[in-house]
Short mmCIF file of C-alpha atoms in Angstrom, two decimals:
data_model
loop_
_atom_site.label_atom_id
_atom_site.label_comp_id
_atom_site.label_asym_id
_atom_site.label_seq_id
_atom_site.Cartn_x
_atom_site.Cartn_y
_atom_site.Cartn_z
CA MET Y 332 -2.31 28.04 12.00
CA VAL Y 333 -1.59 25.68 9.12
CA ALA Y 334 -3.91 25.38 6.11
CA TRP Y 335 -5.39 22.01 5.16
CA ASN Y 336 -5.91 21.95 1.38
CA ASN Y 337 -6.45 19.13 -1.10
CA PHE Y 338 -3.34 18.15 -3.04
CA ASP Y 339 -4.80 19.09 -6.43
CA LYS Y 340 -5.51 22.63 -5.22
CA LEU Y 341 -1.82 23.34 -4.64
CA GLU Y 342 0.35 25.11 -7.20
CA SER Y 343 2.93 22.34 -6.78
CA TYR Y 344 0.46 19.75 -8.03
CA LYS Y 345 0.24 21.37 -11.45
CA ALA Y 346 3.98 21.98 -11.66
CA LEU Y 347 4.80 18.37 -10.82
CA ASN Y 348 2.28 17.10 -13.36
CA GLU Y 349 4.11 19.02 -16.06
CA THR Y 350 7.47 17.37 -15.36
CA GLU Y 351 8.92 14.37 -17.13
CA CYS Y 352 10.31 11.60 -14.97
CA VAL Y 353 13.97 10.67 -15.19
CA ASP Y 354 15.25 7.75 -17.26
CA ILE Y 355 17.14 6.00 -14.47
CA ALA Y 356 18.91 3.67 -16.88
CA LYS Y 357 20.67 6.74 -18.35
CA VAL Y 358 21.43 8.61 -15.14
CA LEU Y 359 22.35 5.84 -12.70
CA THR Y 360 26.07 6.63 -12.41
CA ALA Y 361 28.53 5.95 -9.61
CA ASP Y 362 28.48 9.63 -8.61
CA ARG Y 363 24.69 9.67 -8.45
CA VAL Y 364 24.66 6.63 -6.17
CA LYS Y 365 27.17 8.37 -3.88
CA ASN Y 366 25.34 11.71 -3.85
CA TYR Y 367 21.67 10.75 -3.75
CA SER Y 368 21.83 9.62 -0.14
CA VAL Y 369 20.50 11.00 3.15
CA PRO Y 370 21.76 10.03 6.65
CA MET Y 371 19.24 8.38 8.96
CA ALA Y 372 19.37 7.59 12.66
CA ALA Y 373 21.44 4.69 14.02
CA GLY Y 374 24.07 5.13 11.32
CA MET Y 375 21.76 4.15 8.47
CA VAL Y 376 21.26 5.93 5.15
CA TYR Y 377 18.35 6.35 2.75
CA ASN Y 378 19.61 6.10 -0.83
CA TYR Y 379 17.29 7.17 -3.66
CA ALA Y 380 19.70 7.16 -6.63
CA ALA Y 381 17.54 4.64 -8.50
CA LYS Y 382 14.39 6.76 -8.21
CA GLN Y 383 12.99 8.65 -11.22
CA VAL Y 384 13.86 12.08 -9.85
CA ASP Y 385 16.53 14.70 -10.48
CA ASP Y 386 17.41 18.02 -8.89
CA LYS Y 387 14.63 19.80 -10.78
CA ILE Y 388 11.99 17.40 -9.50
CA LEU Y 389 13.50 17.48 -6.02
CA ASP Y 390 13.23 21.27 -6.02
CA LEU Y 391 9.56 21.00 -6.95
CA LEU Y 392 9.02 18.44 -4.20
CA SER Y 393 10.68 20.83 -1.79
CA LYS Y 394 8.24 23.56 -2.88
CA LEU Y 395 5.39 21.10 -2.36
CA SER Y 396 6.62 20.43 1.16
CA ASP Y 397 6.71 24.15 1.90
CA GLU Y 398 3.36 24.89 0.25
CA ALA Y 399 1.61 22.04 2.04
CA GLU Y 400 3.34 23.03 5.31
CA LEU Y 401 4.31 19.42 5.97
CA VAL Y 402 6.89 20.03 8.70
CA GLU Y 403 4.64 22.63 10.30
CA LYS Y 404 1.84 20.05 10.42
CA TYR Y 405 4.23 17.60 12.06
CA GLN Y 406 5.01 20.31 14.62
CA GLU Y 407 1.30 20.78 15.26
CA LEU Y 408 0.94 17.02 15.75
CA TYR Y 409 3.72 16.61 18.32
CA ASN Y 410 2.72 19.81 20.13
CA GLY Y 411 -0.73 18.38 20.83
CA ALA Y 412 -3.10 19.61 18.10
CA VAL Y 413 -6.21 17.57 17.31
CA ILE Y 414 -4.81 15.98 14.15
CA ASN Y 415 -7.15 12.97 14.18
CA THR Y 416 -10.19 14.91 13.04
CA GLY Y 417 -12.36 11.84 12.48
CA GLU Y 418 -12.27 10.89 16.15
CA LYS Y 419 -11.38 14.38 17.46
CA ARG Y 420 -8.19 13.13 19.09
CA LEU Y 421 -4.56 14.10 19.54
CA VAL Y 422 -1.92 11.89 17.88
CA LEU Y 423 0.86 11.13 20.35
CA HIS Y 424 2.71 7.93 19.42
CA GLN Y 425 5.99 9.85 18.97
CA LEU Y 426 5.66 11.02 22.57
CA THR Y 427 6.19 7.45 23.78
CA ARG Y 428 9.86 7.72 22.78
CA GLY Y 429 10.75 11.34 23.46
CA GLN Y 430 9.71 14.95 23.92
CA LEU Y 431 9.76 16.56 20.48
CA GLY Y 432 8.29 19.93 21.33
CA ASN Y 433 6.07 21.53 23.93
CA ALA Y 434 4.66 19.65 26.89
CA VAL Y 435 1.35 18.03 25.95
CA GLU Y 436 -1.45 17.76 28.47
CA ALA Y 437 -4.61 15.71 27.99
CA ASP Y 438 -7.03 14.07 30.40
CA GLY Y 439 -5.55 16.29 33.08
CA VAL Y 440 -2.04 14.81 32.92
CA ASN Y 441 1.27 15.42 31.21
CA LYS Y 442 1.21 12.74 28.51
CA ARG Y 443 4.98 12.28 28.26
CA ASP Y 444 5.08 11.63 32.00
CA PHE Y 445 2.19 9.18 31.62
CA TYR Y 446 3.96 7.17 28.90
CA VAL Y 447 7.23 7.11 30.85
CA GLU Y 448 5.35 5.96 33.94
CA GLN Y 449 3.86 3.04 32.00
CA GLN Y 450 7.26 2.15 30.54
CA ASN Y 451 8.74 2.14 34.05
CA LYS Y 452 5.91 -0.07 35.31
CA VAL Y 453 6.51 -2.51 32.45
CA ALA Y 454 10.27 -2.49 33.14
CA GLU Y 455 9.75 -3.16 36.86
CA PHE Y 456 7.35 -6.01 36.11
CA ALA Y 457 9.65 -7.57 33.50
CA ASN Y 458 12.64 -7.40 35.85
CA LYS Y 459 10.64 -9.15 38.60
CA VAL Y 460 9.69 -11.90 36.17
CA HIS Y 461 13.30 -12.32 35.06
CA ASN Y 462 14.73 -12.45 38.59
CA GLY Y 463 12.05 -14.82 39.88
CA GLU Y 464 10.11 -12.42 42.11
CA ILE Y 465 7.02 -13.09 39.99
CA THR Y 466 6.60 -16.79 39.27
CA ASN Y 467 3.96 -19.38 38.52
CA GLU Y 468 2.01 -21.12 41.28
CA LYS Y 469 4.81 -23.65 41.82
CA GLY Y 470 7.43 -20.94 42.24
CA GLU Y 471 8.91 -21.69 38.82
CA LYS Y 472 10.13 -18.98 36.49
CA PHE Y 473 8.07 -18.07 33.46
CA THR Y 474 9.86 -19.06 30.25
CA THR Y 475 7.46 -17.85 27.56
CA ALA Y 476 5.42 -14.69 26.92
CA VAL Y 477 2.35 -15.08 24.71
CA GLN Y 478 0.76 -11.93 23.29
CA ILE Y 479 -2.98 -12.10 22.53
CA GLY Y 480 -4.06 -9.30 20.21
CA ILE Y 481 -4.96 -8.53 16.62
CA GLY Y 482 -4.08 -5.84 14.08
CA GLY Y 483 -1.74 -3.29 15.61
CA SER Y 484 -1.64 -5.31 18.82
CA ASP Y 485 -0.05 -8.17 16.89
CA LEU Y 486 1.61 -7.12 13.62
CA GLY Y 487 4.04 -4.54 14.94
CA PRO Y 488 5.10 -6.31 18.16
CA ARG Y 489 5.43 -9.63 16.32
CA ALA Y 490 7.56 -8.06 13.57
CA LEU Y 491 9.79 -6.36 16.14
CA TYR Y 492 10.22 -9.49 18.24
CA LEU Y 493 11.24 -11.55 15.23
CA ALA Y 494 13.56 -8.76 14.13
CA LEU Y 495 15.57 -8.89 17.36
CA GLU Y 496 15.24 -12.54 18.42
CA ASN Y 497 18.51 -13.80 16.90
CA TRP Y 498 20.35 -10.58 17.75
CA ALA Y 499 19.33 -10.96 21.41
CA LYS Y 500 20.42 -14.60 21.53
CA LYS Y 501 23.78 -13.71 20.02
CA ASN Y 502 24.30 -10.79 22.41
CA GLY Y 503 23.30 -12.58 25.61
CA CYS Y 504 20.14 -10.61 26.33
CA PHE Y 505 17.50 -13.15 25.33
CA LYS Y 506 15.27 -13.65 28.38
CA MET Y 507 12.10 -15.46 27.24
CA ASP Y 508 10.51 -16.90 24.14
CA ALA Y 509 7.57 -14.92 22.76
CA LYS Y 510 4.60 -16.29 20.84
CA PHE Y 511 1.61 -14.50 19.33
CA ILE Y 512 -2.06 -15.41 19.04
CA SER Y 513 -4.08 -13.14 16.75
CA ASN Y 514 -6.49 -14.91 14.42
CA VAL Y 515 -9.90 -15.83 15.81
CA ASP Y 516 -9.47 -19.09 13.90
CA PRO Y 517 -9.15 -21.65 16.74
CA ASP Y 518 -6.31 -23.35 14.89
CA ASP Y 519 -4.12 -20.30 15.61
CA ALA Y 520 -4.53 -20.41 19.39
CA ALA Y 521 -4.34 -24.20 19.46
CA ALA Y 522 -1.07 -24.23 17.52
CA VAL Y 523 0.53 -21.75 19.92
CA LEU Y 524 -0.76 -23.47 23.07
CA ASN Y 525 0.47 -26.84 21.79
CA SER Y 526 3.96 -25.36 21.31
CA VAL Y 527 4.42 -24.00 24.85
CA ASP Y 528 4.36 -25.16 28.44
CA VAL Y 529 1.28 -23.25 29.63
CA SER Y 530 2.32 -23.66 33.26
CA LYS Y 531 5.42 -21.53 32.55
CA SER Y 532 3.75 -19.08 30.18
CA ILE Y 533 2.63 -15.55 30.91
CA PHE Y 534 -0.13 -14.27 28.62
CA ILE Y 535 -0.38 -10.61 27.57
CA LEU Y 536 -3.91 -9.60 26.62
CA VAL Y 537 -3.80 -6.45 24.46
CA SER Y 538 -7.01 -4.56 23.78
CA LYS Y 539 -7.33 -0.80 24.19
CA SER Y 540 -11.12 -0.91 24.46
CA GLY Y 541 -11.25 -4.22 26.28
CA THR Y 542 -14.01 -5.28 23.87
CA THR Y 543 -12.17 -6.53 20.76
CA LEU Y 544 -14.13 -9.64 19.72
CA GLU Y 545 -11.23 -11.68 18.33
CA THR Y 546 -8.97 -10.90 21.28
CA LEU Y 547 -11.56 -11.68 23.96
CA THR Y 548 -12.45 -14.90 22.15
CA ASN Y 549 -8.82 -15.98 22.16
CA GLU Y 550 -8.50 -14.98 25.80
CA ALA Y 551 -11.38 -17.33 26.62
CA PHE Y 552 -9.64 -20.05 24.58
CA VAL Y 553 -6.45 -19.55 26.62
CA LYS Y 554 -8.29 -19.43 29.95
CA ASP Y 555 -9.98 -22.70 29.07
CA ALA Y 556 -6.59 -24.29 28.36
CA LEU Y 557 -5.21 -23.00 31.66
CA ALA Y 558 -8.22 -24.28 33.57
CA LYS Y 559 -7.89 -27.73 31.96
CA ALA Y 560 -4.27 -27.75 33.11
CA GLY Y 561 -5.43 -26.99 36.66
CA LEU Y 562 -3.98 -23.50 36.61
CA ASP Y 563 -5.36 -20.21 37.93
CA ALA Y 564 -5.58 -17.94 34.86
CA SER Y 565 -5.27 -14.79 36.98
CA LYS Y 566 -1.75 -15.89 37.94
CA HIS Y 567 -0.74 -16.19 34.30
CA MET Y 568 -2.22 -13.12 32.59
CA ILE Y 569 -1.49 -9.41 32.31
CA ALA Y 570 -3.43 -6.77 30.38
CA VAL Y 571 -2.39 -3.88 28.16
CA THR Y 572 -5.44 -1.66 27.84
CA SER Y 573 -6.83 1.81 28.49
CA GLU Y 574 -7.54 3.06 31.98
CA THR Y 575 -11.26 3.22 31.18
CA SER Y 576 -11.63 -0.30 29.76
CA PRO Y 577 -13.31 -3.14 31.69
CA LEU Y 578 -9.91 -4.86 31.89
CA ALA Y 579 -8.18 -2.02 33.72
CA LYS Y 580 -9.02 -2.95 37.29
CA SER Y 581 -10.00 -6.57 36.83
CA SER Y 582 -8.74 -9.18 39.30
CA ASP Y 583 -8.31 -11.53 36.34
CA TYR Y 584 -4.82 -10.13 35.70
CA LEU Y 585 -1.50 -10.01 37.55
CA ALA Y 586 -1.00 -6.45 36.35
CA ALA Y 587 -2.39 -3.91 33.87
CA PHE Y 588 -0.39 -1.44 31.77
CA PHE Y 589 -2.09 1.46 30.10
CA MET Y 590 -2.25 3.13 26.71
CA ASP Y 591 -4.75 5.73 25.58
CA ASP Y 592 -6.93 6.84 22.68
CA TYR Y 593 -4.19 9.15 21.35
CA ILE Y 594 -2.18 6.20 20.02
CA GLY Y 595 -3.70 4.17 17.20
CA GLY Y 596 -3.13 0.42 17.15
CA ARG Y 597 -0.82 0.43 14.13
CA TYR Y 598 1.27 3.17 15.77
CA SER Y 599 1.38 1.51 19.19
CA SER Y 600 4.51 -0.65 19.05
CA SER Y 601 6.54 1.92 20.97
CA SER Y 602 3.92 2.02 23.75
CA ALA Y 603 3.15 -0.71 26.28
CA VAL Y 604 1.62 -2.69 23.41
CA GLY Y 605 5.10 -3.52 22.18
CA GLY Y 606 6.91 -2.65 25.38
CA ALA Y 607 5.46 -5.44 27.52
CA VAL Y 608 6.30 -8.34 25.22
CA LEU Y 609 9.67 -6.93 24.07
CA SER Y 610 10.74 -6.12 27.64
CA LEU Y 611 9.80 -9.61 28.80
CA ALA Y 612 11.56 -11.21 25.83
CA PHE Y 613 14.77 -9.16 25.76
CA GLY Y 614 14.79 -6.98 28.86
CA PRO Y 615 13.70 -3.36 29.41
CA GLU Y 616 17.15 -2.07 28.45
CA ILE Y 617 16.80 -3.42 24.92
CA PHE Y 618 13.34 -1.90 24.54
CA ALA Y 619 14.80 1.42 25.72
CA ARG Y 620 17.49 1.20 23.04
CA PHE Y 621 14.79 0.57 20.44
CA LEU Y 622 12.95 3.69 21.64
CA ASN Y 623 16.15 5.72 21.42
CA GLY Y 624 16.56 4.80 17.75
CA ALA Y 625 12.98 5.82 17.04
CA ALA Y 626 13.40 9.11 18.93
CA GLU Y 627 16.54 9.97 16.96
CA GLU Y 628 14.72 9.37 13.67
CA ASP Y 629 11.75 11.47 14.85
CA GLN Y 630 14.13 14.38 15.39
CA LEU Y 631 15.34 14.15 11.76
CA ALA Y 632 11.72 14.45 10.59
CA LYS Y 633 11.65 18.03 11.96
CA ASN Y 634 14.10 19.30 9.30
CA LYS Y 635 12.47 21.47 6.61
CA ASP Y 636 15.21 20.65 4.10
CA ILE Y 637 13.86 17.58 2.29
CA ARG Y 638 17.41 16.55 1.31
CA LYS Y 639 18.24 16.19 5.01
CA ASN Y 640 14.92 14.68 6.12
CA PRO Y 641 14.82 11.02 4.99
CA ALA Y 642 11.20 10.28 5.92
CA LEU Y 643 9.94 13.47 4.28
CA LEU Y 644 11.95 12.85 1.11
CA ASP Y 645 10.81 9.22 0.93
CA ALA Y 646 7.21 10.39 1.38
CA LEU Y 647 7.40 13.07 -1.32
CA ILE Y 648 9.01 10.74 -3.87
CA GLY Y 649 6.24 8.25 -3.08
CA VAL Y 650 3.60 10.92 -3.72
CA TYR Y 651 5.27 11.79 -7.03
CA GLU Y 652 5.20 8.11 -8.03
CA ARG Y 653 1.59 7.61 -6.94
CA ASN Y 654 0.04 10.77 -8.35
CA MET Y 655 2.24 11.92 -11.22
CA LEU Y 656 3.56 8.59 -12.50
CA GLY Y 657 0.43 6.57 -11.67
CA TYR Y 658 2.07 3.68 -9.83
CA ASP Y 659 -0.51 1.79 -7.77
CA ALA Y 660 1.65 -0.30 -5.45
CA THR Y 661 4.92 -0.33 -3.55
CA ALA Y 662 6.93 -3.44 -2.67
CA VAL Y 663 8.86 -3.51 0.61
CA LEU Y 664 11.81 -5.89 0.20
CA PRO Y 665 14.03 -6.35 3.27
CA TYR Y 666 17.20 -8.31 2.56
CA SER Y 667 17.16 -9.53 6.15
CA GLN Y 668 15.34 -12.64 7.31
CA ALA Y 669 14.91 -10.99 10.71
CA LEU Y 670 12.53 -8.51 9.03
CA SER Y 671 10.33 -11.31 7.67
CA ARG Y 672 7.14 -9.82 9.15
CA PHE Y 673 8.10 -6.16 8.78
CA PRO Y 674 6.36 -5.79 5.38
CA ALA Y 675 3.14 -7.11 6.93
CA HIS Y 676 3.35 -4.47 9.64
CA LEU Y 677 4.03 -1.74 7.07
CA GLN Y 678 1.11 -3.01 5.01
CA GLN Y 679 -1.25 -2.26 7.88
CA LEU Y 680 0.52 0.97 8.81
CA ASP Y 681 0.25 2.39 5.30
CA MET Y 682 -3.00 0.94 3.96
CA GLU Y 683 -5.02 1.46 7.14
CA SER Y 684 -3.70 5.01 7.49
CA ASN Y 685 -3.93 6.36 3.95
CA GLY Y 686 -6.46 4.03 2.36
CA LYS Y 687 -8.99 6.88 2.28
CA SER Y 688 -11.09 8.43 -0.49
CA VAL Y 689 -12.35 11.43 1.47
CA ASN Y 690 -10.31 14.26 2.93
CA ARG Y 691 -10.07 15.38 6.54
CA PHE Y 692 -13.42 17.14 6.18
CA GLY Y 693 -15.30 14.18 4.72
CA GLU Y 694 -15.17 15.48 1.13
CA GLN Y 695 -14.39 13.22 -1.82
CA VAL Y 696 -10.88 13.64 -3.23
CA ASP Y 697 -10.18 13.60 -6.98
CA TYR Y 698 -6.72 12.03 -6.87
CA GLN Y 699 -5.15 8.76 -5.80
CA THR Y 700 -4.16 8.29 -2.16
CA GLY Y 701 -2.38 5.41 -0.43
CA PRO Y 702 -0.72 2.68 -2.53
CA ILE Y 703 -1.04 -1.08 -2.14
CA ILE Y 704 1.82 -2.35 0.04
CA PHE Y 705 3.23 -5.86 -0.14
CA GLY Y 706 6.56 -7.58 0.29
CA GLU Y 707 8.71 -10.49 1.42
CA PRO Y 708 12.36 -10.84 2.42
CA GLY Y 709 15.04 -11.22 -0.20
CA THR Y 710 16.28 -13.47 -1.59
CA ASN Y 711 13.07 -15.49 -1.18
CA GLY Y 712 11.02 -12.92 -3.08
CA GLN Y 713 13.37 -13.17 -6.05
CA HIS Y 714 12.16 -16.73 -6.55
CA SER Y 715 8.53 -15.73 -6.07
CA PHE Y 716 7.04 -12.48 -7.42
CA TYR Y 717 10.07 -10.66 -8.87
CA GLN Y 718 9.17 -12.01 -12.31
CA LEU Y 719 6.24 -9.59 -12.47
CA LEU Y 720 8.36 -6.79 -11.00
CA HIS Y 721 11.00 -7.22 -13.72
CA GLN Y 722 8.90 -8.02 -16.80
CA GLY Y 723 5.24 -7.45 -15.93
CA THR Y 724 3.03 -4.80 -17.49
CA ASP Y 725 2.90 -2.71 -14.31
CA ILE Y 726 5.77 -0.76 -12.81
CA VAL Y 727 5.97 -1.23 -9.04
CA PRO Y 728 8.30 1.06 -7.03
CA LEU Y 729 10.57 -0.91 -4.72
CA GLN Y 730 11.75 -0.19 -1.18
CA PHE Y 731 14.82 -2.29 -0.36
CA ILE Y 732 16.31 -2.59 3.13
CA GLY Y 733 19.76 -4.10 3.61
CA PHE Y 734 22.51 -4.46 6.19
CA LYS Y 735 26.24 -4.85 5.68
CA ASN Y 736 26.56 -7.38 8.50
CA SER Y 737 24.36 -10.21 9.71
CA GLN Y 738 23.00 -10.35 13.25
CA ILE Y 739 24.83 -13.55 14.15
CA GLY Y 740 28.24 -12.03 13.44
CA THR Y 741 29.65 -15.30 12.12
CA ASP Y 742 29.46 -16.79 8.64
CA VAL Y 743 31.09 -19.39 6.42
CA ASP Y 744 32.92 -18.97 3.14
CA ILE Y 745 31.19 -20.93 0.40
CA GLN Y 746 32.52 -20.81 -3.17
CA GLY Y 747 34.64 -17.77 -2.47
CA SER Y 748 32.14 -15.61 -0.59
CA THR Y 749 30.13 -15.67 2.64
CA SER Y 750 26.37 -16.03 2.91
CA GLN Y 751 26.07 -12.37 3.92
CA GLN Y 752 28.13 -11.29 0.92
CA LYS Y 753 25.86 -13.32 -1.34
CA LEU Y 754 22.82 -11.65 0.22
CA CYS Y 755 24.25 -8.16 -0.26
CA ALA Y 756 25.38 -8.99 -3.80
CA ASN Y 757 21.83 -9.93 -4.67
CA VAL Y 758 20.29 -6.68 -3.46
CA ALA Y 759 22.92 -4.59 -5.27
CA ALA Y 760 22.33 -6.58 -8.44
CA GLN Y 761 18.56 -6.25 -8.20
CA ILE Y 762 18.66 -2.45 -7.88
CA VAL Y 763 20.71 -2.11 -11.06
CA ALA Y 764 18.79 -4.83 -12.92
CA PHE Y 765 15.46 -3.16 -12.15
CA ALA Y 766 16.75 0.27 -13.11
CA CYS Y 767 18.80 -0.52 -16.21
CA GLY Y 768 17.29 -3.71 -17.60
CA LYS Y 769 18.91 -5.64 -20.47
CA GLU Y 770 18.21 -5.57 -24.20
CA ASP Y 771 17.77 -8.90 -25.94
CA GLU Y 772 16.44 -9.80 -29.37
CA ASN Y 773 14.63 -12.66 -27.68
CA LYS Y 774 11.68 -10.75 -26.18
CA ASN Y 775 11.34 -13.42 -23.49
CA LYS Y 776 14.75 -12.36 -22.23
CA ASN Y 777 14.35 -8.61 -22.74
CA PHE Y 778 14.23 -6.43 -19.64
CA GLU Y 779 12.91 -2.90 -20.21
CA GLY Y 780 14.31 -1.55 -16.94
CA GLY Y 781 13.01 1.77 -15.66
CA ARG Y 782 11.80 0.13 -12.44
CA PRO Y 783 12.50 2.64 -9.64
CA SER Y 784 13.79 1.69 -6.22
CA SER Y 785 15.32 3.10 -3.07
CA ILE Y 786 17.31 1.35 -0.37
CA ILE Y 787 17.84 1.87 3.34
CA ILE Y 788 21.28 0.59 4.32
CA GLY Y 789 22.58 -0.05 7.83
CA GLU Y 790 25.59 -1.69 9.43
CA GLN Y 791 23.55 -4.27 11.35
CA LEU Y 792 19.96 -4.71 12.49
CA THR Y 793 20.27 -3.61 16.13
CA PRO Y 794 17.57 -2.32 18.51
CA GLU Y 795 18.47 1.27 17.57
CA ALA Y 796 18.34 0.52 13.85
CA LEU Y 797 14.98 -1.20 14.24
CA GLY Y 798 13.56 1.78 16.13
CA ALA Y 799 14.82 4.12 13.42
CA LEU Y 800 13.27 1.96 10.69
CA LEU Y 801 9.90 1.93 12.44
CA ALA Y 802 9.89 5.70 12.98
CA HIS Y 803 11.02 6.35 9.39
CA PHE Y 804 8.03 4.55 7.94
CA GLU Y 805 5.57 5.94 10.49
CA ASN Y 806 6.71 9.45 9.60
CA LYS Y 807 6.69 8.71 5.86
CA VAL Y 808 3.04 7.61 6.08
CA MET Y 809 2.20 10.68 8.18
CA PHE Y 810 3.76 13.11 5.67
CA GLN Y 811 1.98 11.45 2.75
CA GLY Y 812 -1.33 11.72 4.57
CA PHE Y 813 -0.67 15.43 5.07
CA VAL Y 814 -0.03 15.87 1.33
CA TRP Y 815 -3.22 14.02 0.40
CA ASN Y 816 -5.15 15.91 3.11
CA VAL Y 817 -6.56 12.68 4.57
CA ASN Y 818 -6.87 11.65 8.19
CA SER Y 819 -4.15 9.03 8.59
CA PHE Y 820 -5.14 8.23 12.17
CA ASP Y 821 -8.61 6.72 12.06
CA GLN Y 822 -9.73 3.46 10.43
CA GLU Y 823 -13.46 3.46 9.85
CA GLY Y 824 -12.94 0.94 7.05
CA VAL Y 825 -12.51 -1.89 9.55
CA GLN Y 826 -15.81 -1.24 11.31
CA LEU Y 827 -18.52 -2.24 8.81
CA GLY Y 828 -17.42 -5.87 8.60
CA LYS Y 829 -17.33 -6.09 12.40
CA THR Y 830 -20.88 -4.76 12.64
CA LEU Y 831 -22.22 -7.23 10.09
CA ALA Y 832 -20.37 -10.12 11.73
CA LYS Y 833 -22.15 -9.35 15.00
CA LYS Y 834 -25.48 -9.48 13.14
CA VAL Y 835 -24.57 -12.86 11.69
CA LEU Y 836 -23.68 -14.25 15.13
CA ALA Y 837 -26.95 -12.88 16.53
CA HIS Y 838 -28.84 -14.48 13.59
CA GLU Y 839 -30.19 -11.08 12.57
CA THR Y 840 -29.59 -11.50 8.87
CA GLU Y 841 -31.52 -11.32 5.63
CA GLY Y 842 -30.88 -11.42 1.90
CA ALA Y 843 -27.39 -12.26 0.69
CA LEU Y 844 -25.94 -12.09 4.20
CA SER Y 845 -28.40 -14.72 5.37
CA VAL Y 846 -27.55 -17.07 2.51
CA TYR Y 847 -23.79 -16.71 3.02
CA SER Y 848 -24.35 -17.43 6.71
CA ASP Y 849 -26.21 -20.63 5.81
CA LEU Y 850 -23.50 -21.67 3.36
CA LEU Y 851 -20.95 -21.38 6.16
CA ASN Y 852 -23.16 -23.26 8.62
CA ILE Y 853 -23.29 -20.40 11.14
#
């Protein structure tokens, strides 16, 4: 059995606190850039040469990993231990893309078999839509898939769809447009519905419980639009939900695909939550390739050698930055327009998982836990918030993501270089500029440097690379939660606002809540 101890009770905590961080401006040599690199799945690499660590600190981080039994805790997780202590649940999202260890049984079934069965059902349904076996009431093919969901039912699937949209069009496997409705703001649903032909749209309602207020409200909005168009909503809607939800056996849907309580929303993109929309948009084969990339990266996370385990190393360096160096935030900066919504997904993944101030046993912790996550694609971000990153009073660690080749595979030469070369030149320049800075007598133009960063580099953003990226960050967040001894798999912080909102709508308010309700004309 593994031991669950607070971070500050470990011997490694004290040892790490007594270290001095590395001056990256002095150590960032060509050899260091070549050597401080770890292979990832799908031919990618995690390079941490511009981080404030050296071999001494890495050795201490390795001891921390051993002392905190991080890989052993991962083994417990994928072998079916009750890791989600808050809700007394298993944590099985990795099982949607492969068998990592022992067979896991829950609810009387083999869970790997269950997830594969749902993937096969999604694949069969998507193929029937694509070949015209399932059509609208006029016998016309569906041309658009619209996902209705919020939080993990929206952010991950939306980010993944956008990440592969241009790649799929270039490679001849683009099947259907996909749109997403998430916000309960009626302007969101109206904007999507005004942009599609509802008669040729298939709507995917995603709600594990079948009771999510925002999602059911938007479903009603969509059903109203279908009715006004003279269409039978039950011929245009499918559900992704749990087997025990009120949606599971409803005649309101063409089909229902199931997930379970062992997969949290923000970890659900590799389940039917992402599988339905991605399989409809690109075909089941592309979704399978995405899962393969994630499964390959999950296997790397089993390695106890932190120098050969990219997610574990990334996690431990992040802990060192958060707890020993006192950095409050991390910026995720993909130099790929296709990953435009990936930082938003990672923001939920990280902040909802490790934004906790009590440990797994409900006891207050005396150290910092999850950082603030934000980000935008480069080079857009360079013309937005990089000013603060370069010359502000706070140091913000940076997570770059870059690819050697674009998804479109074609480019034009402009002023002696292609657009892709200009993009890659910018990310290389930013890493060195942040790390090394530039002295200038004019303090307005002085750059202190010492801003740490890492970069994940791949050949091209393919389905396999995208799966590996997703799994890398899921596993990074998991390992950090293990270090901090928090439960990374519940999210009680989202519940209080929901409860109060229901009181407002029921006009059961008093005090400040009543006045705010009046101010908003509720």
